[in-house]
Amino acid sequence: MVPGVYLAAQTLLFLKSILLGACLMLLYDLFRILRLAVKTPAALVLLEDILFFAACALMTMLFLISANFGEIRFFALLGEGLGALLYALTLSRLVMACSKAVIRFVRAVFRIVFRLFLRPVYRIIHWFALKIVQLMDFFAAGLKKSFRKANYGLKRRRILLYNLIISGHKERRAALLSRKRKEGRMEDEAEEDQDEAALGQ
């Protein structure tokens, strides 16, 4: 290969690697913008970082295969790092500033829409929900009172179903015994009266 052509090919590879590094940093900025827009937990941030580094390795491998027949060149990796650094110091700040402004604008629009349209609907639904809860509490309190009254009657009289039958039988038996005693006393008093009458004659 002619030295001038070889040098031009290597220079083109170096410039392409710089462009690849800038594209990879742009991909990382997309992850950062997503984190700004949506609150991301630490575990998901770790997963995003792992996915980013895996994508970097895959894209670097495909780039070297397509541009340099799979041969790993140190200056290509150096150019990739240099492109990422240049992007981070220049365009990244501009992209992040614009994205923050866009995110703030979108959030402001959502706040206005929420205040004008969604908040009244939310308040109406919240009011209905409170009324339903109060109504349910009222019925629950009434049921509790009725249950307490029923339980109090059972505890006070000590009456259950089988106790009611037994106690009813006992009460009837006691009533019969008391009636017999009264009748027996009345018969005894009548006999005493007859004896006294006979003695008086």
JSON list of C-alpha atoms in Angstrom, two decimals:
[
{"chain": "A", "resi": 1, "resn": "MET", "atom": "CA", "xyz": [0.00, 0.00, 0.00]},
{"chain": "A", "resi": 2, "resn": "VAL", "atom": "CA", "xyz": [1.21, 3.48, -0.83]},
{"chain": "A", "resi": 3, "resn": "PRO", "atom": "CA", "xyz": [2.30, 5.28, 2.39]},
{"chain": "A", "resi": 4, "resn": "GLY", "atom": "CA", "xyz": [0.23, 8.35, 1.64]},
{"chain": "A", "resi": 5, "resn": "VAL", "atom": "CA", "xyz": [-2.92, 6.31, 1.07]},
{"chain": "A", "resi": 6, "resn": "TYR", "atom": "CA", "xyz": [-2.25, 4.28, 4.22]},
{"chain": "A", "resi": 7, "resn": "LEU", "atom": "CA", "xyz": [-1.77, 7.47, 6.24]},
{"chain": "A", "resi": 8, "resn": "ALA", "atom": "CA", "xyz": [-4.98, 8.93, 4.84]},
{"chain": "A", "resi": 9, "resn": "ALA", "atom": "CA", "xyz": [-6.88, 5.75, 5.75]},
{"chain": "A", "resi": 10, "resn": "GLN", "atom": "CA", "xyz": [-5.53, 5.87, 9.30]},
{"chain": "A", "resi": 11, "resn": "THR", "atom": "CA", "xyz": [-6.43, 9.54, 9.60]},
{"chain": "A", "resi": 12, "resn": "LEU", "atom": "CA", "xyz": [-9.96, 8.80, 8.37]},
{"chain": "A", "resi": 13, "resn": "LEU", "atom": "CA", "xyz": [-10.24, 5.97, 10.89]},
{"chain": "A", "resi": 14, "resn": "PHE", "atom": "CA", "xyz": [-9.11, 8.32, 13.66]},
{"chain": "A", "resi": 15, "resn": "LEU", "atom": "CA", "xyz": [-11.69, 10.95, 12.66]},
{"chain": "A", "resi": 16, "resn": "LYS", "atom": "CA", "xyz": [-14.42, 8.30, 12.49]},
{"chain": "A", "resi": 17, "resn": "SER", "atom": "CA", "xyz": [-13.45, 7.09, 15.96]},
{"chain": "A", "resi": 18, "resn": "ILE", "atom": "CA", "xyz": [-13.75, 10.68, 17.26]},
{"chain": "A", "resi": 19, "resn": "LEU", "atom": "CA", "xyz": [-17.24, 10.86, 15.78]},
{"chain": "A", "resi": 20, "resn": "LEU", "atom": "CA", "xyz": [-18.14, 7.50, 17.33]},
{"chain": "A", "resi": 21, "resn": "GLY", "atom": "CA", "xyz": [-17.00, 8.71, 20.77]},
{"chain": "A", "resi": 22, "resn": "ALA", "atom": "CA", "xyz": [-19.19, 11.81, 20.42]},
{"chain": "A", "resi": 23, "resn": "CYS", "atom": "CA", "xyz": [-22.19, 9.63, 19.43]},
{"chain": "A", "resi": 24, "resn": "LEU", "atom": "CA", "xyz": [-21.64, 7.40, 22.44]},
{"chain": "A", "resi": 25, "resn": "MET", "atom": "CA", "xyz": [-21.61, 10.41, 24.74]},
{"chain": "A", "resi": 26, "resn": "LEU", "atom": "CA", "xyz": [-24.81, 11.62, 23.09]},
{"chain": "A", "resi": 27, "resn": "LEU", "atom": "CA", "xyz": [-26.34, 8.24, 23.95]},
{"chain": "A", "resi": 28, "resn": "TYR", "atom": "CA", "xyz": [-25.25, 8.72, 27.57]},
{"chain": "A", "resi": 29, "resn": "ASP", "atom": "CA", "xyz": [-26.84, 12.18, 27.56]},
{"chain": "A", "resi": 30, "resn": "LEU", "atom": "CA", "xyz": [-30.12, 10.57, 26.53]},
{"chain": "A", "resi": 31, "resn": "PHE", "atom": "CA", "xyz": [-29.93, 8.43, 29.68]},
{"chain": "A", "resi": 32, "resn": "ARG", "atom": "CA", "xyz": [-29.22, 11.56, 31.71]},
{"chain": "A", "resi": 33, "resn": "ILE", "atom": "CA", "xyz": [-32.17, 13.39, 30.18]},
{"chain": "A", "resi": 34, "resn": "LEU", "atom": "CA", "xyz": [-34.39, 10.43, 31.01]},
{"chain": "A", "resi": 35, "resn": "ARG", "atom": "CA", "xyz": [-33.20, 10.58, 34.62]},
{"chain": "A", "resi": 36, "resn": "LEU", "atom": "CA", "xyz": [-34.00, 14.29, 34.75]},
{"chain": "A", "resi": 37, "resn": "ALA", "atom": "CA", "xyz": [-37.48, 13.80, 33.34]},
{"chain": "A", "resi": 38, "resn": "VAL", "atom": "CA", "xyz": [-38.41, 10.79, 35.48]},
{"chain": "A", "resi": 39, "resn": "LYS", "atom": "CA", "xyz": [-37.21, 10.08, 39.00]},
{"chain": "A", "resi": 40, "resn": "THR", "atom": "CA", "xyz": [-35.07, 6.96, 38.67]},
{"chain": "A", "resi": 41, "resn": "PRO", "atom": "CA", "xyz": [-34.14, 4.64, 41.57]},
{"chain": "A", "resi": 42, "resn": "ALA", "atom": "CA", "xyz": [-30.52, 3.72, 42.16]},
{"chain": "A", "resi": 43, "resn": "ALA", "atom": "CA", "xyz": [-30.96, 0.13, 40.97]},
{"chain": "A", "resi": 44, "resn": "LEU", "atom": "CA", "xyz": [-32.34, 1.33, 37.64]},
{"chain": "A", "resi": 45, "resn": "VAL", "atom": "CA", "xyz": [-29.47, 3.82, 37.27]},
{"chain": "A", "resi": 46, "resn": "LEU", "atom": "CA", "xyz": [-27.02, 0.95, 37.75]},
{"chain": "A", "resi": 47, "resn": "LEU", "atom": "CA", "xyz": [-28.87, -1.09, 35.11]},
{"chain": "A", "resi": 48, "resn": "GLU", "atom": "CA", "xyz": [-28.79, 1.85, 32.69]},
{"chain": "A", "resi": 49, "resn": "ASP", "atom": "CA", "xyz": [-25.02, 2.24, 33.19]},
{"chain": "A", "resi": 50, "resn": "ILE", "atom": "CA", "xyz": [-24.47, -1.46, 32.53]},
{"chain": "A", "resi": 51, "resn": "LEU", "atom": "CA", "xyz": [-26.56, -1.23, 29.35]},
{"chain": "A", "resi": 52, "resn": "PHE", "atom": "CA", "xyz": [-24.63, 1.86, 28.23]},
{"chain": "A", "resi": 53, "resn": "PHE", "atom": "CA", "xyz": [-21.22, 0.22, 28.64]},
{"chain": "A", "resi": 54, "resn": "ALA", "atom": "CA", "xyz": [-22.46, -2.91, 26.89]},
{"chain": "A", "resi": 55, "resn": "ALA", "atom": "CA", "xyz": [-23.70, -0.75, 23.99]},
{"chain": "A", "resi": 56, "resn": "CYS", "atom": "CA", "xyz": [-20.33, 1.05, 23.87]},
{"chain": "A", "resi": 57, "resn": "ALA", "atom": "CA", "xyz": [-18.43, -2.24, 23.66]},
{"chain": "A", "resi": 58, "resn": "LEU", "atom": "CA", "xyz": [-20.75, -3.59, 20.95]},
{"chain": "A", "resi": 59, "resn": "MET", "atom": "CA", "xyz": [-20.64, -0.42, 18.84]},
{"chain": "A", "resi": 60, "resn": "THR", "atom": "CA", "xyz": [-16.83, -0.19, 19.15]},
{"chain": "A", "resi": 61, "resn": "MET", "atom": "CA", "xyz": [-16.46, -3.79, 18.04]},
{"chain": "A", "resi": 62, "resn": "LEU", "atom": "CA", "xyz": [-18.78, -3.29, 15.06]},
{"chain": "A", "resi": 63, "resn": "PHE", "atom": "CA", "xyz": [-16.98, -0.08, 14.15]},
{"chain": "A", "resi": 64, "resn": "LEU", "atom": "CA", "xyz": [-13.56, -1.75, 14.14]},
{"chain": "A", "resi": 65, "resn": "ILE", "atom": "CA", "xyz": [-14.89, -4.67, 12.11]},
{"chain": "A", "resi": 66, "resn": "SER", "atom": "CA", "xyz": [-16.44, -2.41, 9.47]},
{"chain": "A", "resi": 67, "resn": "ALA", "atom": "CA", "xyz": [-13.74, 0.28, 9.30]},
{"chain": "A", "resi": 68, "resn": "ASN", "atom": "CA", "xyz": [-10.51, -1.63, 10.01]},
{"chain": "A", "resi": 69, "resn": "PHE", "atom": "CA", "xyz": [-11.29, -5.31, 9.30]},
{"chain": "A", "resi": 70, "resn": "GLY", "atom": "CA", "xyz": [-11.56, -6.05, 13.02]},
{"chain": "A", "resi": 71, "resn": "GLU", "atom": "CA", "xyz": [-8.02, -4.95, 13.85]},
{"chain": "A", "resi": 72, "resn": "ILE", "atom": "CA", "xyz": [-7.78, -3.10, 17.16]},
{"chain": "A", "resi": 73, "resn": "ARG", "atom": "CA", "xyz": [-5.78, 0.10, 16.83]},
{"chain": "A", "resi": 74, "resn": "PHE", "atom": "CA", "xyz": [-4.72, 2.12, 19.85]},
{"chain": "A", "resi": 75, "resn": "PHE", "atom": "CA", "xyz": [-5.24, 5.44, 18.06]},
{"chain": "A", "resi": 76, "resn": "ALA", "atom": "CA", "xyz": [-8.81, 4.39, 17.21]},
{"chain": "A", "resi": 77, "resn": "LEU", "atom": "CA", "xyz": [-9.59, 3.84, 20.90]},
{"chain": "A", "resi": 78, "resn": "LEU", "atom": "CA", "xyz": [-7.77, 7.07, 21.70]},
{"chain": "A", "resi": 79, "resn": "GLY", "atom": "CA", "xyz": [-9.85, 8.93, 19.10]},
{"chain": "A", "resi": 80, "resn": "GLU", "atom": "CA", "xyz": [-13.02, 7.48, 20.59]},
{"chain": "A", "resi": 81, "resn": "GLY", "atom": "CA", "xyz": [-12.08, 8.75, 24.03]},
{"chain": "A", "resi": 82, "resn": "LEU", "atom": "CA", "xyz": [-11.07, 12.12, 22.60]},
{"chain": "A", "resi": 83, "resn": "GLY", "atom": "CA", "xyz": [-14.40, 12.47, 20.79]},
{"chain": "A", "resi": 84, "resn": "ALA", "atom": "CA", "xyz": [-16.31, 11.66, 24.00]},
{"chain": "A", "resi": 85, "resn": "LEU", "atom": "CA", "xyz": [-14.23, 14.24, 25.91]},
{"chain": "A", "resi": 86, "resn": "LEU", "atom": "CA", "xyz": [-14.73, 16.95, 23.28]},
{"chain": "A", "resi": 87, "resn": "TYR", "atom": "CA", "xyz": [-18.47, 16.32, 23.18]},
{"chain": "A", "resi": 88, "resn": "ALA", "atom": "CA", "xyz": [-18.70, 16.39, 26.99]},
{"chain": "A", "resi": 89, "resn": "LEU", "atom": "CA", "xyz": [-16.92, 19.76, 27.13]},
{"chain": "A", "resi": 90, "resn": "THR", "atom": "CA", "xyz": [-18.85, 21.41, 24.31]},
{"chain": "A", "resi": 91, "resn": "LEU", "atom": "CA", "xyz": [-22.10, 20.05, 22.93]},
{"chain": "A", "resi": 92, "resn": "SER", "atom": "CA", "xyz": [-23.08, 18.07, 26.01]},
{"chain": "A", "resi": 93, "resn": "ARG", "atom": "CA", "xyz": [-23.54, 21.23, 28.07]},
{"chain": "A", "resi": 94, "resn": "LEU", "atom": "CA", "xyz": [-25.70, 22.75, 25.37]},
{"chain": "A", "resi": 95, "resn": "VAL", "atom": "CA", "xyz": [-27.79, 19.59, 24.96]},
{"chain": "A", "resi": 96, "resn": "MET", "atom": "CA", "xyz": [-28.32, 19.25, 28.71]},
{"chain": "A", "resi": 97, "resn": "ALA", "atom": "CA", "xyz": [-29.23, 22.95, 29.10]},
{"chain": "A", "resi": 98, "resn": "CYS", "atom": "CA", "xyz": [-31.77, 22.71, 26.27]},
{"chain": "A", "resi": 99, "resn": "SER", "atom": "CA", "xyz": [-33.20, 19.47, 27.63]},
{"chain": "A", "resi": 100, "resn": "LYS", "atom": "CA", "xyz": [-33.57, 20.96, 31.13]},
{"chain": "A", "resi": 101, "resn": "ALA", "atom": "CA", "xyz": [-35.40, 23.94, 29.66]},
{"chain": "A", "resi": 102, "resn": "VAL", "atom": "CA", "xyz": [-37.70, 21.65, 27.67]},
{"chain": "A", "resi": 103, "resn": "ILE", "atom": "CA", "xyz": [-38.38, 19.48, 30.73]},
{"chain": "A", "resi": 104, "resn": "ARG", "atom": "CA", "xyz": [-39.19, 22.56, 32.83]},
{"chain": "A", "resi": 105, "resn": "PHE", "atom": "CA", "xyz": [-41.52, 23.84, 30.11]},
{"chain": "A", "resi": 106, "resn": "VAL", "atom": "CA", "xyz": [-43.33, 20.50, 29.83]},
{"chain": "A", "resi": 107, "resn": "ARG", "atom": "CA", "xyz": [-43.71, 20.27, 33.61]},
{"chain": "A", "resi": 108, "resn": "ALA", "atom": "CA", "xyz": [-45.08, 23.83, 33.72]},
{"chain": "A", "resi": 109, "resn": "VAL", "atom": "CA", "xyz": [-47.62, 22.96, 31.01]},
{"chain": "A", "resi": 110, "resn": "PHE", "atom": "CA", "xyz": [-48.67, 19.85, 32.93]},
{"chain": "A", "resi": 111, "resn": "ARG", "atom": "CA", "xyz": [-49.04, 21.90, 36.13]},
{"chain": "A", "resi": 112, "resn": "ILE", "atom": "CA", "xyz": [-51.28, 24.41, 34.36]},
{"chain": "A", "resi": 113, "resn": "VAL", "atom": "CA", "xyz": [-53.39, 21.63, 32.83]},
{"chain": "A", "resi": 114, "resn": "PHE", "atom": "CA", "xyz": [-53.64, 19.93, 36.22]},
{"chain": "A", "resi": 115, "resn": "ARG", "atom": "CA", "xyz": [-54.71, 23.13, 37.98]},
{"chain": "A", "resi": 116, "resn": "LEU", "atom": "CA", "xyz": [-57.27, 24.09, 35.36]},
{"chain": "A", "resi": 117, "resn": "PHE", "atom": "CA", "xyz": [-58.80, 20.73, 34.49]},
{"chain": "A", "resi": 118, "resn": "LEU", "atom": "CA", "xyz": [-57.63, 17.83, 36.60]},
{"chain": "A", "resi": 119, "resn": "ARG", "atom": "CA", "xyz": [-57.61, 19.40, 40.07]},
{"chain": "A", "resi": 120, "resn": "PRO", "atom": "CA", "xyz": [-61.38, 20.23, 40.07]},
{"chain": "A", "resi": 121, "resn": "VAL", "atom": "CA", "xyz": [-62.16, 16.71, 38.90]},
{"chain": "A", "resi": 122, "resn": "TYR", "atom": "CA", "xyz": [-59.83, 15.33, 41.57]},
{"chain": "A", "resi": 123, "resn": "ARG", "atom": "CA", "xyz": [-61.53, 17.46, 44.25]},
{"chain": "A", "resi": 124, "resn": "ILE", "atom": "CA", "xyz": [-65.00, 16.30, 43.17]},
{"chain": "A", "resi": 125, "resn": "ILE", "atom": "CA", "xyz": [-63.92, 12.65, 43.21]},
{"chain": "A", "resi": 126, "resn": "HIS", "atom": "CA", "xyz": [-62.21, 13.18, 46.57]},
{"chain": "A", "resi": 127, "resn": "TRP", "atom": "CA", "xyz": [-65.38, 14.79, 48.01]},
{"chain": "A", "resi": 128, "resn": "PHE", "atom": "CA", "xyz": [-67.55, 11.90, 46.81]},
{"chain": "A", "resi": 129, "resn": "ALA", "atom": "CA", "xyz": [-65.07, 9.40, 48.22]},
{"chain": "A", "resi": 130, "resn": "LEU", "atom": "CA", "xyz": [-65.13, 11.14, 51.62]},
{"chain": "A", "resi": 131, "resn": "LYS", "atom": "CA", "xyz": [-68.94, 11.13, 51.64]},
{"chain": "A", "resi": 132, "resn": "ILE", "atom": "CA", "xyz": [-69.02, 7.44, 50.80]},
{"chain": "A", "resi": 133, "resn": "VAL", "atom": "CA", "xyz": [-66.51, 6.71, 53.56]},
{"chain": "A", "resi": 134, "resn": "GLN", "atom": "CA", "xyz": [-68.55, 8.76, 56.06]},
{"chain": "A", "resi": 135, "resn": "LEU", "atom": "CA", "xyz": [-71.72, 6.92, 55.04]},
{"chain": "A", "resi": 136, "resn": "MET", "atom": "CA", "xyz": [-70.00, 3.57, 55.44]},
{"chain": "A", "resi": 137, "resn": "ASP", "atom": "CA", "xyz": [-68.70, 4.65, 58.87]},
{"chain": "A", "resi": 138, "resn": "PHE", "atom": "CA", "xyz": [-72.23, 5.66, 59.88]},
{"chain": "A", "resi": 139, "resn": "PHE", "atom": "CA", "xyz": [-73.69, 2.29, 58.88]},
{"chain": "A", "resi": 140, "resn": "ALA", "atom": "CA", "xyz": [-70.77, 0.47, 60.51]},
{"chain": "A", "resi": 141, "resn": "ALA", "atom": "CA", "xyz": [-71.35, 2.38, 63.77]},
{"chain": "A", "resi": 142, "resn": "GLY", "atom": "CA", "xyz": [-75.05, 1.46, 63.67]},
{"chain": "A", "resi": 143, "resn": "LEU", "atom": "CA", "xyz": [-74.24, -2.19, 63.10]},
{"chain": "A", "resi": 144, "resn": "LYS", "atom": "CA", "xyz": [-71.72, -2.13, 65.95]},
{"chain": "A", "resi": 145, "resn": "LYS", "atom": "CA", "xyz": [-74.31, -0.67, 68.29]},
{"chain": "A", "resi": 146, "resn": "SER", "atom": "CA", "xyz": [-76.88, -3.28, 67.34]},
{"chain": "A", "resi": 147, "resn": "PHE", "atom": "CA", "xyz": [-74.34, -6.06, 67.80]},
{"chain": "A", "resi": 148, "resn": "ARG", "atom": "CA", "xyz": [-73.35, -4.66, 71.18]},
{"chain": "A", "resi": 149, "resn": "LYS", "atom": "CA", "xyz": [-76.99, -4.53, 72.28]},
{"chain": "A", "resi": 150, "resn": "ALA", "atom": "CA", "xyz": [-77.55, -8.11, 71.16]},
{"chain": "A", "resi": 151, "resn": "ASN", "atom": "CA", "xyz": [-74.41, -9.31, 72.92]},
{"chain": "A", "resi": 152, "resn": "TYR", "atom": "CA", "xyz": [-75.31, -7.34, 76.06]},
{"chain": "A", "resi": 153, "resn": "GLY", "atom": "CA", "xyz": [-78.70, -9.01, 76.23]},
{"chain": "A", "resi": 154, "resn": "LEU", "atom": "CA", "xyz": [-77.15, -12.43, 75.87]},
{"chain": "A", "resi": 155, "resn": "LYS", "atom": "CA", "xyz": [-74.53, -11.72, 78.51]},
{"chain": "A", "resi": 156, "resn": "ARG", "atom": "CA", "xyz": [-76.99, -10.18, 80.94]},
{"chain": "A", "resi": 157, "resn": "ARG", "atom": "CA", "xyz": [-79.63, -12.88, 80.79]},
{"chain": "A", "resi": 158, "resn": "ARG", "atom": "CA", "xyz": [-77.17, -15.64, 80.09]},
{"chain": "A", "resi": 159, "resn": "ILE", "atom": "CA", "xyz": [-79.50, -17.09, 77.52]},
{"chain": "A", "resi": 160, "resn": "LEU", "atom": "CA", "xyz": [-78.38, -19.21, 74.63]},
{"chain": "A", "resi": 161, "resn": "LEU", "atom": "CA", "xyz": [-80.52, -21.48, 72.51]},
{"chain": "A", "resi": 162, "resn": "TYR", "atom": "CA", "xyz": [-79.93, -24.61, 74.57]},
{"chain": "A", "resi": 163, "resn": "ASN", "atom": "CA", "xyz": [-80.03, -22.61, 77.82]},
{"chain": "A", "resi": 164, "resn": "LEU", "atom": "CA", "xyz": [-83.33, -21.08, 76.76]},
{"chain": "A", "resi": 165, "resn": "ILE", "atom": "CA", "xyz": [-84.91, -24.52, 76.32]},
{"chain": "A", "resi": 166, "resn": "ILE", "atom": "CA", "xyz": [-83.48, -25.84, 79.60]},
{"chain": "A", "resi": 167, "resn": "SER", "atom": "CA", "xyz": [-84.29, -22.70, 81.55]},
{"chain": "A", "resi": 168, "resn": "GLY", "atom": "CA", "xyz": [-87.85, -22.69, 80.14]},
{"chain": "A", "resi": 169, "resn": "HIS", "atom": "CA", "xyz": [-88.30, -26.27, 81.25]},
{"chain": "A", "resi": 170, "resn": "LYS", "atom": "CA", "xyz": [-86.92, -25.44, 84.70]},
{"chain": "A", "resi": 171, "resn": "GLU", "atom": "CA", "xyz": [-89.17, -22.41, 85.02]},
{"chain": "A", "resi": 172, "resn": "ARG", "atom": "CA", "xyz": [-92.27, -24.44, 84.14]},
{"chain": "A", "resi": 173, "resn": "ARG", "atom": "CA", "xyz": [-91.26, -27.12, 86.64]},
{"chain": "A", "resi": 174, "resn": "ALA", "atom": "CA", "xyz": [-90.65, -24.53, 89.36]},
{"chain": "A", "resi": 175, "resn": "ALA", "atom": "CA", "xyz": [-94.02, -22.93, 88.62]},
{"chain": "A", "resi": 176, "resn": "LEU", "atom": "CA", "xyz": [-95.74, -26.32, 88.94]},
{"chain": "A", "resi": 177, "resn": "LEU", "atom": "CA", "xyz": [-94.00, -27.04, 92.22]},
{"chain": "A", "resi": 178, "resn": "SER", "atom": "CA", "xyz": [-94.90, -23.66, 93.65]},
{"chain": "A", "resi": 179, "resn": "ARG", "atom": "CA", "xyz": [-98.50, -24.15, 92.53]},
{"chain": "A", "resi": 180, "resn": "LYS", "atom": "CA", "xyz": [-98.62, -27.57, 94.18]},
{"chain": "A", "resi": 181, "resn": "ARG", "atom": "CA", "xyz": [-97.18, -26.15, 97.36]},
{"chain": "A", "resi": 182, "resn": "LYS", "atom": "CA", "xyz": [-99.74, -23.38, 97.36]},
{"chain": "A", "resi": 183, "resn": "GLU", "atom": "CA", "xyz": [-102.51, -25.88, 96.72]},
{"chain": "A", "resi": 184, "resn": "GLY", "atom": "CA", "xyz": [-101.13, -28.12, 99.46]},
{"chain": "A", "resi": 185, "resn": "ARG", "atom": "CA", "xyz": [-101.07, -25.22, 101.89]},
{"chain": "A", "resi": 186, "resn": "MET", "atom": "CA", "xyz": [-104.59, -24.27, 100.96]},
{"chain": "A", "resi": 187, "resn": "GLU", "atom": "CA", "xyz": [-105.76, -27.86, 101.52]},
{"chain": "A", "resi": 188, "resn": "ASP", "atom": "CA", "xyz": [-103.98, -27.95, 104.88]},
{"chain": "A", "resi": 189, "resn": "GLU", "atom": "CA", "xyz": [-105.59, -24.66, 105.89]},
{"chain": "A", "resi": 190, "resn": "ALA", "atom": "CA", "xyz": [-108.99, -25.96, 104.81]},
{"chain": "A", "resi": 191, "resn": "GLU", "atom": "CA", "xyz": [-108.53, -29.13, 106.86]},
{"chain": "A", "resi": 192, "resn": "GLU", "atom": "CA", "xyz": [-107.46, -27.07, 109.89]},
{"chain": "A", "resi": 193, "resn": "ASP", "atom": "CA", "xyz": [-110.56, -24.91, 109.49]},
{"chain": "A", "resi": 194, "resn": "GLN", "atom": "CA", "xyz": [-112.77, -28.01, 109.35]},
{"chain": "A", "resi": 195, "resn": "ASP", "atom": "CA", "xyz": [-111.11, -29.43, 112.47]},
{"chain": "A", "resi": 196, "resn": "GLU", "atom": "CA", "xyz": [-111.59, -26.18, 114.33]},
{"chain": "A", "resi": 197, "resn": "ALA", "atom": "CA", "xyz": [-115.23, -26.09, 113.25]},
{"chain": "A", "resi": 198, "resn": "ALA", "atom": "CA", "xyz": [-115.75, -29.66, 114.42]},
{"chain": "A", "resi": 199, "resn": "LEU", "atom": "CA", "xyz": [-114.14, -28.95, 117.76]},
{"chain": "A", "resi": 200, "resn": "GLY", "atom": "CA", "xyz": [-116.28, -25.87, 118.19]},
{"chain": "A", "resi": 201, "resn": "GLN", "atom": "CA", "xyz": [-119.41, -27.92, 117.72]}
]
